[in-house]
Coordinates of C-alpha atoms in Angstrom, one line a residue:
M1 CA 6.9 -1.5 40.7
Q2 CA 9.4 -0.5 37.4
N3 CA 10.2 -4.5 36.5
S4 CA 6.7 -6.0 37.4
V5 CA 4.1 -7.4 34.9
T6 CA 0.2 -7.3 35.4
P7 CA -0.6 -11.3 36.2
D8 CA -3.6 -12.4 34.8
A9 CA -4.3 -9.4 32.7
I10 CA -4.4 -11.4 29.5
S11 CA -6.7 -14.1 30.7
A12 CA -9.4 -10.7 32.3
V13 CA -9.3 -9.1 28.8
L14 CA -9.8 -12.5 26.8
S15 CA -12.4 -13.1 28.9
N16 CA -14.6 -10.3 28.7
P17 CA -15.8 -9.5 25.1
S18 CA -17.0 -6.4 25.9
F19 CA -13.6 -5.5 26.8
D20 CA -12.5 -2.0 25.8
S21 CA -8.8 -0.7 26.3
S22 CA -9.9 3.1 26.3
S23 CA -12.5 2.4 29.5
D24 CA -11.8 3.5 33.2
R25 CA -9.3 0.1 34.0
S26 CA -6.0 -0.3 35.9
E27 CA -2.8 -1.2 34.0
I28 CA -1.6 -3.6 32.2
V29 CA 2.2 -4.4 31.9
V30 CA 3.0 -7.2 29.9
Q31 CA 6.6 -8.1 28.2
V32 CA 7.1 -8.2 24.6
V33 CA 8.3 -11.8 23.5
D34 CA 9.3 -13.4 20.0
L35 CA 9.2 -9.4 18.3
K36 CA 9.7 -9.3 14.7
P37 CA 9.1 -7.4 11.4
I38 CA 6.4 -7.6 9.1
G39 CA 6.6 -4.7 6.1
N40 CA 6.2 -1.7 8.1
R41 CA 5.5 -2.8 11.4
Y42 CA 6.3 -5.1 14.2
T43 CA 4.4 -8.4 15.4
F44 CA 5.3 -9.6 18.8
S45 CA 3.5 -12.3 21.8
A46 CA 2.1 -10.1 24.3
N47 CA 3.2 -12.1 27.8
D48 CA 1.9 -11.3 31.6
G49 CA 4.0 -14.2 33.0
K50 CA 1.0 -16.9 32.2
T51 CA -0.7 -16.1 29.1
R52 CA 0.4 -15.2 25.7
V53 CA -1.6 -13.6 23.1
K54 CA -0.2 -12.6 19.5
A55 CA 0.3 -8.7 19.2
M56 CA 1.2 -5.8 16.7
F57 CA 2.2 -3.1 17.1
T58 CA 0.6 -0.2 14.2
A59 CA 3.4 1.8 12.1
S60 CA 3.5 4.9 14.2
L61 CA 5.1 3.0 17.0
T62 CA 7.7 1.5 14.7
P63 CA 10.0 4.5 15.5
E64 CA 10.0 3.8 19.2
I65 CA 11.0 0.1 18.5
V66 CA 13.9 0.9 15.8
S67 CA 15.2 3.5 18.3
G68 CA 15.5 1.0 21.1
N69 CA 12.9 2.2 23.3
I70 CA 11.3 -0.8 22.9
Q71 CA 13.0 -4.1 22.9
N72 CA 12.2 -7.9 22.7
L73 CA 11.8 -9.3 26.2
G74 CA 11.2 -5.5 27.2
L75 CA 7.8 -4.1 29.3
I76 CA 5.4 -2.0 27.7
R77 CA 2.7 -0.8 29.4
L78 CA -0.1 -0.8 27.2
V79 CA -2.0 2.7 27.1
D80 CA -4.8 1.8 24.2
F81 CA -5.0 -1.2 21.9
T82 CA -8.0 -3.2 20.4
V83 CA -8.9 -7.0 20.5
N84 CA -9.4 -8.2 16.9
D85 CA -10.4 -11.7 15.5
I86 CA -7.7 -13.6 13.0
S87 CA -9.4 -14.0 10.0
S88 CA -10.7 -17.8 9.3
K89 CA -9.9 -18.6 13.0
S90 CA -11.5 -18.3 16.4
T91 CA -8.3 -16.9 17.3
K92 CA -7.8 -13.2 18.8
Y93 CA -5.1 -10.7 18.9
F94 CA -3.9 -7.6 20.7
L95 CA -3.6 -4.5 18.0
V96 CA -1.0 -1.6 20.2
T97 CA -1.6 1.9 18.8
K98 CA -0.5 3.2 22.2
C99 CA 2.1 1.8 24.6
E100 CA 4.9 3.6 27.0
S101 CA 8.2 1.5 27.8
V102 CA 8.6 0.6 31.2
A103 CA 11.7 -2.0 31.2
S104 CA 14.4 -2.8 28.5
A105 CA 14.7 -6.3 27.8
L106 CA 15.0 -8.4 30.8
D107 CA 17.4 -11.4 30.7
C108 CA 14.9 -14.0 29.6
E109 CA 10.7 -14.7 29.3
I110 CA 8.7 -14.5 32.6
D111 CA 6.9 -17.7 33.5
L112 CA 4.6 -16.6 37.3
E113 CA 3.7 -20.2 36.7
G114 CA 5.1 -21.4 40.1
K115 CA 2.3 -19.1 41.7
K116 CA 0.7 -22.9 41.9
D117 CA 3.6 -24.2 43.7
E118 CA 3.6 -21.5 46.3
E119 CA -0.5 -22.3 47.1
E120 CA 0.6 -26.2 47.2
G121 CA 3.8 -25.9 48.9
G122 CA 3.1 -22.8 51.4
E123 CA 6.0 -20.4 51.9
A124 CA 8.8 -22.5 51.7
A125 CA 7.5 -23.5 48.4
K126 CA 7.4 -20.0 47.8
R127 CA 10.7 -18.9 48.7
Q128 CA 12.6 -21.6 47.2
K129 CA 10.7 -20.2 44.0
L130 CA 11.5 -16.7 44.6
D131 CA 15.3 -18.2 45.1
H132 CA 15.3 -19.8 41.9
S133 CA 14.0 -17.6 39.5
P134 CA 15.7 -16.8 36.7
V135 CA 14.8 -13.1 36.9
S136 CA 15.4 -12.1 40.5
D137 CA 14.2 -8.5 39.6
V138 CA 10.9 -9.4 38.3
V139 CA 8.4 -9.0 40.9
S140 CA 5.6 -11.4 40.7
T141 CA 2.9 -9.3 42.3
G142 CA 0.7 -7.6 39.8
I143 CA -2.3 -5.3 39.5
T144 CA -5.7 -7.0 39.4
L145 CA -8.1 -5.3 36.8
K146 CA -11.2 -3.4 38.1
P147 CA -14.5 -5.1 36.6
K148 CA -15.7 -3.4 33.9
Q149 CA -19.6 -2.3 32.8
E150 CA -20.5 -4.2 30.2
F151 CA -19.9 -2.2 26.6
V152 CA -22.8 -1.6 24.3
A153 CA -22.0 -1.3 20.3
K154 CA -22.7 2.1 19.0
S155 CA -23.3 3.4 15.6
A156 CA -21.7 6.9 14.5
S157 CA -25.2 8.6 14.8
Q158 CA -25.6 7.5 18.5
I159 CA -21.9 8.4 18.9
I160 CA -22.6 12.0 17.5
T161 CA -25.7 12.2 19.5
E162 CA -24.3 11.7 22.9
Q163 CA -21.7 14.0 22.0
R164 CA -24.1 16.9 20.7
G165 CA -25.8 16.6 24.2
N166 CA -23.3 16.3 26.6
A167 CA -20.5 18.8 26.5
A168 CA -17.8 16.3 28.2
P169 CA -14.4 16.6 27.5
A170 CA -12.7 15.1 24.5
A171 CA -11.1 12.5 27.1
R172 CA -14.3 11.6 28.5
M173 CA -15.7 11.2 25.3
A174 CA -12.9 8.4 24.1
M175 CA -14.0 6.1 27.1
T176 CA -17.8 6.3 25.9
R177 CA -16.5 5.6 21.7
R178 CA -15.4 2.2 20.3
V179 CA -13.4 3.1 17.1
H180 CA -11.6 0.7 15.2
P181 CA -8.3 1.7 13.3
L182 CA -8.6 1.6 9.7
V183 CA -5.6 -1.4 9.7
S184 CA -8.2 -3.5 12.2
L185 CA -11.0 -3.8 9.4
N186 CA -11.2 -6.9 7.1
P187 CA -14.4 -8.1 5.0
Y188 CA -15.6 -10.7 7.8
Q189 CA -15.7 -8.1 10.3
G190 CA -19.5 -7.1 11.8
S191 CA -20.6 -3.6 13.1
W192 CA -17.6 -1.2 13.4
T193 CA -17.1 2.7 13.8
I194 CA -14.2 4.4 12.4
K195 CA -13.0 8.2 12.7
V196 CA -11.4 9.4 9.1
R197 CA -10.6 12.5 7.7
V198 CA -11.5 13.0 4.1
T199 CA -8.6 14.0 2.4
N200 CA -9.5 13.6 -1.6
K201 CA -13.2 13.7 -2.6
G202 CA -14.0 12.8 -6.5
T203 CA -16.3 14.2 -8.8
M204 CA -19.9 12.8 -9.3
R205 CA -20.0 10.4 -12.7
N206 CA -22.0 9.0 -14.4
Y207 CA -22.2 5.5 -16.6
K208 CA -24.3 3.6 -18.6
N209 CA -24.0 -0.1 -19.1
A210 CA -25.9 -3.2 -20.3
K211 CA -27.0 -2.8 -16.8
G212 CA -28.5 0.7 -17.3
E213 CA -27.7 3.4 -16.3
G214 CA -26.5 5.1 -12.9
C215 CA -23.7 7.2 -10.9
V216 CA -20.7 6.7 -8.9
F217 CA -18.4 8.7 -6.6
N218 CA -15.8 8.4 -4.3
V219 CA -13.7 9.8 -1.1
E220 CA -10.0 8.4 -0.2
L221 CA -10.1 8.2 3.6
T222 CA -7.6 8.7 6.0
D223 CA -7.6 7.6 9.8
E224 CA -5.0 9.5 12.7
E225 CA -2.6 6.3 12.1
G226 CA -2.4 7.3 8.3
T227 CA -3.9 4.2 7.2
Q228 CA -5.9 5.3 4.0
I229 CA -8.8 3.2 2.0
Q230 CA -10.8 4.4 -1.0
A231 CA -14.7 4.3 -0.3
T232 CA -17.3 4.2 -3.1
M233 CA -20.8 5.4 -3.4
F234 CA -23.6 4.3 -6.5
N235 CA -26.6 6.0 -7.3
D236 CA -29.0 6.4 -3.7
A237 CA -25.5 6.3 -1.5
A238 CA -23.9 8.9 -4.4
R239 CA -26.6 11.2 -4.5
K240 CA -27.1 11.1 -0.4
F241 CA -23.3 11.8 0.5
Y242 CA -21.8 13.7 -2.1
D243 CA -22.4 17.4 -0.5
R244 CA -22.3 15.6 3.1
F245 CA -18.6 14.8 2.2
H246 CA -16.1 17.6 2.4
L247 CA -12.8 17.5 1.8
G248 CA -10.7 17.9 4.7
K249 CA -13.9 17.3 7.6
V250 CA -13.2 14.8 9.9
Y251 CA -16.2 11.7 9.7
Y252 CA -17.6 8.9 11.9
I253 CA -18.5 6.2 9.5
S254 CA -20.2 3.1 10.5
R255 CA -22.1 0.4 8.6
G256 CA -20.2 0.0 6.0
S257 CA -19.0 -3.1 3.9
L258 CA -15.3 -4.3 2.8
K259 CA -14.2 -6.1 0.0
L260 CA -10.8 -7.1 -1.8
A261 CA -9.2 -3.8 -3.8
N262 CA -9.6 -3.7 -7.4
K263 CA -6.3 -3.0 -8.1
Q264 CA -6.5 -1.7 -11.3
F265 CA -9.2 1.1 -10.2
K266 CA -7.6 1.7 -6.4
T267 CA -5.4 5.2 -5.9
V268 CA -4.4 4.4 -2.7
Q269 CA -2.1 1.8 -0.4
N270 CA -4.8 -0.6 1.1
D271 CA -5.5 -4.4 0.2
Y272 CA -9.5 -3.9 0.6
E273 CA -11.8 -0.8 -0.4
M274 CA -14.9 0.5 1.4
T275 CA -18.2 0.7 -0.1
L276 CA -21.0 2.5 1.5
N277 CA -24.7 1.9 0.7
E278 CA -28.0 4.4 1.4
N279 CA -28.3 3.0 4.7
S280 CA -24.6 3.7 6.2
E281 CA -24.5 6.1 8.6
V282 CA -22.0 9.2 8.2
E283 CA -21.9 12.0 10.7
E284 CA -19.3 14.6 10.5
A285 CA -17.0 14.9 14.0
S286 CA -16.8 18.4 15.3
N287 CA -14.5 19.9 17.6
E288 CA -11.8 17.7 15.4
E289 CA -9.0 20.2 14.6
T290 CA -6.4 18.3 16.2
F291 CA -7.4 15.0 14.4
V292 CA -4.5 15.2 11.9
P293 CA -3.8 12.2 10.7
E294 CA -0.2 10.8 10.0
T295 CA 0.9 10.7 6.3
K296 CA 2.3 6.9 5.4
F297 CA 5.2 6.6 2.5
N298 CA 5.9 3.8 0.1
F299 CA 9.4 5.6 -1.4
V300 CA 10.9 5.1 -4.6
P301 CA 14.5 5.4 -4.9
I302 CA 15.2 8.2 -7.8
E303 CA 17.0 5.3 -10.0
E304 CA 14.1 3.2 -10.1
L305 CA 11.6 5.8 -11.2
G306 CA 12.1 4.6 -15.3
M307 CA 10.0 1.7 -14.1
Y308 CA 7.0 4.1 -13.7
V309 CA 7.2 6.4 -16.5
N310 CA 3.8 6.9 -18.0
Q311 CA 2.1 4.6 -16.2
K312 CA -0.5 5.0 -13.7
E313 CA 0.3 4.2 -10.3
L314 CA 1.3 7.2 -8.5
I315 CA 4.8 6.9 -6.2
D316 CA 5.8 8.6 -3.4
L317 CA 9.3 10.0 -3.4
I318 CA 11.9 11.6 -0.8
G319 CA 15.0 13.8 -1.5
V320 CA 17.3 16.8 -0.5
V321 CA 16.4 20.1 -2.1
Q322 CA 19.2 20.8 -4.6
S323 CA 17.7 23.7 -6.3
V324 CA 14.1 25.5 -6.6
S325 CA 13.1 27.6 -9.5
P326 CA 11.2 31.2 -9.5
T327 CA 7.3 30.7 -9.8
M328 CA 6.2 30.3 -13.7
S329 CA 3.1 30.8 -15.3
I330 CA 1.9 28.1 -17.7
R331 CA -1.4 28.3 -19.7
R332 CA -3.6 25.2 -19.5
R333 CA -4.8 23.7 -22.5
T334 CA -8.1 22.5 -21.9
D335 CA -9.9 26.4 -20.8
N336 CA -6.6 28.5 -21.4
E337 CA -6.4 29.1 -17.4
M338 CA -2.8 30.5 -15.9
I339 CA -1.6 27.8 -12.9
P340 CA 1.6 28.7 -11.3
K341 CA 4.2 26.4 -11.5
R342 CA 7.5 25.8 -9.8
D343 CA 10.2 23.3 -10.7
I344 CA 12.6 21.5 -7.9
T345 CA 15.6 19.5 -8.0
L346 CA 16.0 16.5 -5.5
A347 CA 18.8 14.1 -4.9
D348 CA 19.1 11.1 -3.4
E349 CA 21.8 8.3 -1.7
S350 CA 21.9 6.6 -5.4
K351 CA 23.4 10.1 -6.5
K352 CA 20.9 10.7 -9.4
T353 CA 18.5 13.7 -9.7
V354 CA 15.0 14.4 -10.6
V355 CA 12.8 17.4 -11.5
V356 CA 9.5 17.7 -9.3
S357 CA 7.7 19.8 -10.9
L358 CA 4.8 21.6 -8.0
W359 CA 1.7 23.6 -9.6
N360 CA -0.8 25.6 -8.0
D361 CA -1.1 26.2 -4.2
L362 CA 2.2 23.5 -3.3
A363 CA 3.9 25.7 -6.3
T364 CA 2.9 29.3 -4.1
G365 CA 3.0 28.0 -0.8
V366 CA 5.2 25.3 0.3
G367 CA 7.1 26.3 -2.7
Q368 CA 7.7 29.9 -2.0
E369 CA 9.1 28.3 1.5
L370 CA 11.3 25.4 0.4
L371 CA 13.0 28.6 -1.9
D372 CA 13.6 30.6 1.3
M373 CA 15.7 27.7 3.0
A374 CA 17.1 26.1 -0.5
D375 CA 20.7 26.7 0.8
K376 CA 19.7 24.5 3.7
S377 CA 19.6 21.5 1.9
P378 CA 16.2 20.2 3.6
V379 CA 15.0 16.7 3.3
I380 CA 11.3 16.6 1.7
A381 CA 8.7 14.0 1.2
I382 CA 6.2 14.2 -1.6
K383 CA 3.2 11.9 -1.5
S384 CA 1.5 11.1 -5.1
L385 CA 3.5 11.9 -7.5
K386 CA 2.4 11.3 -11.3
V387 CA 6.0 10.0 -13.1
G388 CA 6.1 11.2 -16.3
D389 CA 8.6 11.5 -19.8
F390 CA 9.3 15.0 -19.9
Q391 CA 13.3 14.9 -20.5
G392 CA 13.3 11.3 -20.2
V393 CA 11.8 11.3 -16.5
S394 CA 10.0 13.8 -14.5
L395 CA 7.8 14.0 -12.0
S396 CA 4.8 16.2 -11.3
T397 CA 2.3 16.9 -8.3
I398 CA -1.4 16.2 -8.7
R399 CA -4.5 17.6 -6.7
R400 CA -3.9 15.0 -3.6
S401 CA -0.1 15.4 -3.3
N402 CA 1.5 16.2 0.0
V403 CA 4.4 17.5 0.9
V404 CA 6.2 17.5 4.3
I405 CA 9.6 19.3 4.6
N406 CA 11.9 17.9 6.8
P407 CA 9.6 15.1 8.2
E408 CA 10.8 13.1 11.5
S409 CA 11.3 9.5 10.1
P410 CA 13.9 6.9 10.0
E411 CA 14.4 7.7 6.0
A412 CA 14.8 11.5 6.1
K413 CA 17.3 11.1 9.2
K414 CA 19.5 8.3 7.3
L415 CA 19.2 10.6 4.1
K416 CA 20.3 13.5 5.5
S417 CA 23.1 11.9 7.8
W418 CA 24.5 10.8 3.9
F419 CA 24.4 14.3 2.7
D420 CA 26.0 16.3 5.0
S421 CA 28.6 13.3 5.1
E422 CA 29.1 12.9 1.5
G423 CA 26.2 13.9 -0.5
K424 CA 26.7 17.7 -0.6
E425 CA 30.8 16.9 -2.4
A426 CA 29.5 13.8 -4.5
S427 CA 28.7 14.6 -8.1
M428 CA 25.5 14.2 -9.0
S429 CA 23.6 13.2 -12.7
S430 CA 20.7 13.6 -13.7
I431 CA 18.3 10.3 -14.1
G432 CA 16.9 10.8 -17.4
S433 CA 19.7 12.1 -19.3
G434 CA 21.0 10.1 -22.0
M435 CA 18.0 8.1 -22.5
S436 CA 16.6 7.1 -25.6
P437 CA 13.3 7.2 -26.4
L438 CA 13.3 3.1 -26.5
A439 CA 14.9 3.7 -22.9
K440 CA 11.2 5.5 -21.6
N441 CA 9.7 2.3 -22.2
G442 CA 11.7 0.6 -19.9
S443 CA 14.3 -1.3 -21.9
W444 CA 17.2 0.7 -20.4
S445 CA 16.4 -1.1 -16.8
M446 CA 16.9 -4.9 -18.8
Y447 CA 20.3 -4.7 -17.3
T448 CA 20.2 -4.4 -13.8
D449 CA 18.3 -6.2 -11.0
R450 CA 19.1 -9.3 -13.3
V451 CA 18.1 -12.7 -11.7
L452 CA 17.3 -15.9 -12.7
L453 CA 13.6 -17.8 -13.1
S454 CA 14.7 -19.9 -9.8
H455 CA 14.7 -16.4 -8.0
I456 CA 11.4 -16.2 -8.6
T457 CA 9.9 -19.6 -7.8
S458 CA 12.0 -20.3 -5.2
N459 CA 10.7 -17.2 -3.1
P460 CA 6.7 -17.3 -3.5
S461 CA 6.2 -14.6 -0.9
L462 CA 8.1 -11.9 -3.4
G463 CA 5.5 -8.9 -4.0
E464 CA 3.8 -9.3 -0.7
E465 CA 4.2 -5.8 0.6
K466 CA 4.6 -4.0 -2.7
P467 CA 5.4 -4.7 -6.4
V468 CA 8.7 -5.8 -6.8
F469 CA 10.8 -5.5 -9.9
F470 CA 13.8 -7.5 -11.7
S471 CA 15.2 -8.1 -15.4
T472 CA 15.4 -11.6 -17.0
R473 CA 16.5 -13.7 -19.8
G474 CA 14.7 -16.8 -21.0
Y475 CA 12.9 -18.8 -23.9
I476 CA 9.3 -18.3 -24.7
S477 CA 8.7 -22.2 -24.6
F478 CA 4.6 -22.5 -24.5
I479 CA 2.0 -20.5 -25.8
K480 CA -1.8 -21.9 -25.0
P481 CA -3.2 -21.3 -28.4
D482 CA -6.9 -22.0 -26.6
Q483 CA -6.3 -18.9 -24.1
T484 CA -8.0 -15.5 -24.4
M485 CA -5.6 -13.9 -25.7
W486 CA -7.2 -10.8 -26.4
Y487 CA -10.3 -8.4 -25.6
Q488 CA -12.5 -6.0 -27.3
A489 CA -11.2 -2.1 -27.3
C490 CA -12.1 1.4 -27.6
K491 CA -10.2 3.0 -31.2
T492 CA -9.7 6.2 -28.5
C493 CA -9.2 5.2 -25.4
N494 CA -8.2 1.2 -25.3
K495 CA -10.4 0.8 -22.6
K496 CA -12.6 -2.7 -23.1
V497 CA -16.0 -2.3 -25.1
T498 CA -19.4 -4.0 -24.7
E499 CA -21.9 -5.0 -27.8
A500 CA -24.7 -2.7 -28.5
M501 CA -28.1 -3.7 -28.0
D502 CA -28.7 -3.0 -31.9
S503 CA -25.4 -2.7 -33.2
G504 CA -21.5 -1.3 -32.8
Y505 CA -19.7 -1.2 -29.9
W506 CA -20.4 1.0 -26.4
C507 CA -17.1 2.7 -24.5
E508 CA -17.8 3.0 -20.8
G509 CA -15.0 5.6 -20.9
C510 CA -15.6 7.7 -23.7
Q511 CA -19.2 7.4 -22.9
K512 CA -20.3 6.8 -26.6
K513 CA -21.1 4.4 -29.5
D514 CA -18.8 3.0 -32.2
E515 CA -19.3 0.9 -35.3
E516 CA -15.6 -1.4 -34.9
C517 CA -13.5 -1.8 -32.2
S518 CA -9.8 -3.2 -32.1
L519 CA -8.3 -6.0 -30.2
R520 CA -5.7 -5.8 -27.3
Y521 CA -3.6 -8.4 -26.3
I522 CA -4.0 -10.0 -22.6
M523 CA -2.2 -13.7 -22.8
V524 CA 0.0 -15.7 -21.0
V525 CA 3.2 -17.2 -21.9
K526 CA 5.5 -19.6 -20.2
V527 CA 9.2 -18.7 -20.4
S528 CA 12.1 -21.0 -19.2
D529 CA 15.8 -20.7 -18.4
S530 CA 18.5 -23.3 -17.3
T531 CA 17.1 -23.0 -13.4
G532 CA 13.2 -23.5 -14.2
E533 CA 10.0 -22.2 -15.8
A534 CA 7.2 -19.4 -14.9
W535 CA 4.0 -17.9 -16.6
F536 CA 4.7 -14.3 -17.3
S537 CA 1.3 -12.3 -18.1
S538 CA 1.7 -10.0 -21.4
F539 CA -0.3 -6.9 -22.4
N540 CA -0.5 -5.8 -25.8
D541 CA 2.7 -3.4 -26.3
E542 CA 4.9 -6.4 -24.7
A543 CA 2.2 -9.2 -26.5
E544 CA 3.1 -7.6 -29.7
K545 CA 6.7 -8.2 -29.6
I546 CA 6.8 -11.8 -28.7
I547 CA 4.3 -13.0 -31.1
G548 CA 5.7 -10.5 -34.3
C549 CA 2.1 -8.9 -34.9
S550 CA -0.9 -7.1 -33.8
A551 CA -4.0 -8.8 -31.9
D552 CA -6.1 -7.9 -35.0
E553 CA -3.9 -10.0 -37.5
L554 CA -3.5 -13.1 -35.6
N555 CA -7.1 -12.8 -35.2
K556 CA -7.6 -12.9 -38.9
L557 CA -4.9 -15.6 -39.4
R558 CA -7.1 -18.0 -37.1
S559 CA -10.4 -16.9 -38.5
E560 CA -9.0 -17.9 -42.1
G561 CA -9.3 -21.7 -43.4
G562 CA -6.8 -23.6 -45.8
E563 CA -4.1 -26.7 -45.8
V564 CA -1.8 -24.6 -43.9
N565 CA -2.6 -23.3 -39.8
E566 CA -0.8 -20.1 -40.3
F567 CA -2.2 -19.0 -36.8
Q568 CA -0.5 -22.6 -35.4
T569 CA 2.6 -21.3 -37.5
K570 CA 3.0 -18.1 -35.8
L571 CA 2.3 -19.4 -32.4
K572 CA 5.3 -21.7 -33.0
E573 CA 7.5 -19.3 -34.9
A574 CA 7.0 -17.2 -31.9
T575 CA 8.3 -20.2 -29.6
W576 CA 11.6 -20.9 -28.3
S577 CA 12.5 -17.2 -29.1
S578 CA 14.8 -15.5 -26.8
H579 CA 14.0 -12.4 -24.9
V580 CA 15.0 -9.8 -22.1
F581 CA 12.2 -9.3 -20.3
R582 CA 11.9 -6.2 -17.4
I583 CA 9.1 -7.8 -15.1
S584 CA 6.8 -7.1 -11.7
V585 CA 6.2 -9.6 -9.0
T586 CA 2.7 -9.2 -6.8
Q587 CA 0.5 -10.9 -4.8
N588 CA -3.0 -11.6 -6.3
E589 CA -5.7 -12.6 -3.9
Y590 CA -8.1 -15.5 -5.7
N591 CA -10.4 -17.6 -3.9
G592 CA -8.7 -16.8 -0.4
E593 CA -5.2 -17.8 -1.4
K594 CA -2.4 -15.6 -2.3
R595 CA -1.1 -16.3 -5.4
Q596 CA 2.1 -14.7 -7.4
R597 CA 2.1 -12.5 -10.4
V598 CA 4.8 -11.7 -12.9
T599 CA 4.1 -8.8 -15.3
V600 CA 6.2 -8.0 -18.3
K601 CA 6.9 -4.5 -18.0
G602 CA 8.9 -4.7 -21.0
V603 CA 10.2 -7.1 -24.3
A604 CA 14.0 -6.6 -25.6
P605 CA 16.1 -9.0 -28.3
V606 CA 18.9 -10.0 -26.7
D607 CA 21.6 -7.7 -27.4
F608 CA 25.3 -10.1 -27.1
A609 CA 27.4 -7.7 -26.5
A610 CA 25.5 -5.8 -23.4
E611 CA 24.8 -9.8 -22.5
A612 CA 28.6 -10.5 -22.7
R613 CA 29.5 -7.1 -20.5
L614 CA 27.1 -8.0 -17.9
L615 CA 29.1 -11.1 -17.6
L616 CA 32.2 -10.1 -17.2
Q617 CA 31.0 -7.5 -14.5
D618 CA 29.7 -10.7 -12.7
I619 CA 32.9 -12.1 -13.3
S620 CA 35.0 -9.6 -11.8
K621 CA 32.3 -9.4 -8.6
K622 CA 33.4 -12.2 -7.6
N623 CA 37.2 -12.4 -8.0

């Protein structure tokens, strides 16, 4: 029945705590209500005519929504989904990983509550209800769910044992597994099992701190949907699983724990990170050659690459291939080994170009493929690129970089359409051309994306999905003199050091002790303009420009005595000085509550001539 929902399906699912969507059961057809985008996913309410439940489509279904195959008020058949708890609430929601479109958008939301009238008023009431139904082509009879056998949660080892002992087809094995998508995991969940591929494996590292010595290593895991997470193992767990994890292999993992990711050390886009201990279970999944994770991207436009120069953050890029160089051999400084390199030039809709260096296997493999098809101007997407300052801005692949040629994505189709219609005839310029040494530190973008402070403070959700960048002009209105303004840093690598037991300072990064350390700024300042005020976090280089001296010099002033407090004088001199700031806005979680964090990426004195030109441009746009 084309335009029909399955009555009571949602109630039956929610009342069965052991429900598994992949088990043998009749189909479930629901109506999509209140379809809304959230980041790169879509949420909706699943409606069976009597009951509604919150639901979310995974990112893999976004193209279906964008193309119009799945519509608001349309009908879908749920093929594969899981039932999860909303954190800190007793509410359930459906996470839909696979579905089929049954019907396009209906006139209104389906309501089968009239069935009570049928029971009370007999056939007359039934005919009256059908005659006056707002959706005349909706059939009010549905398919009843079959009783389901009680589901028993299985660990990774139990799943593997069953799989090895029973040569059932893969589809049949899927019925006995309760594999959770990575996107559904949270720190408050109980037992779970995931199926993931190892897409990057780190080396075993030894460490030494005040608590003693140990070892640690981590892996990057990707599930079939393309969601990634970093898993870390310490000491006994590290020694147990280091030889068991192999790059490219697929594993079932259970009995791990999750916590909020430390943004300073995370290498993948995930709010959480996983920790595996010696009691965790890791078993290789055999016959999983077809398990190919979907690569997810978070593209940065070429014209915005300048703010990532020499930063730790890796970026993803999509562009049209303009040129491909022959393979070159470069001698590596560390061991004098000759390694292959190939440069490709990419362009995007900003009419800017950038050079990307492919190294090792990417240079000889994908690079040769691109050279053979360069005249066709293919679109390529590259994940995990390092941004350097060679010739202003340059990009390089690393070991975990991934290149996809002509990806099937909305971004690729849009870029290809632009290039075919106007891009091939457009005049392009290099993103790094004309950049001065000052520009490499971010000052080149001080007059782009200019906003007032009210734009930031009045939008508390800014930076929720990813960091957003702006420039702003304001005054330093207050510097707290009693805050922790600096930290003790290693003179070699600038990382935080700890005081050694006897004397000197121990650096974890360099694994050595030094008799002296330096101080590096880490402080907050209040910035004000005509529309409001906000607290900015500033680090060493930026704080030195604000204060006017190094942290070591300011600490010396604070420790000196005398009638005149030079420390307080220095802070007062910095107050009510005007600067142009390049800032990033992100969301940090503290005590379970998300807060906005504004970080200074660059500081420059006010160039009044440039400010006047900026005002003239704004005036001309409004006229």
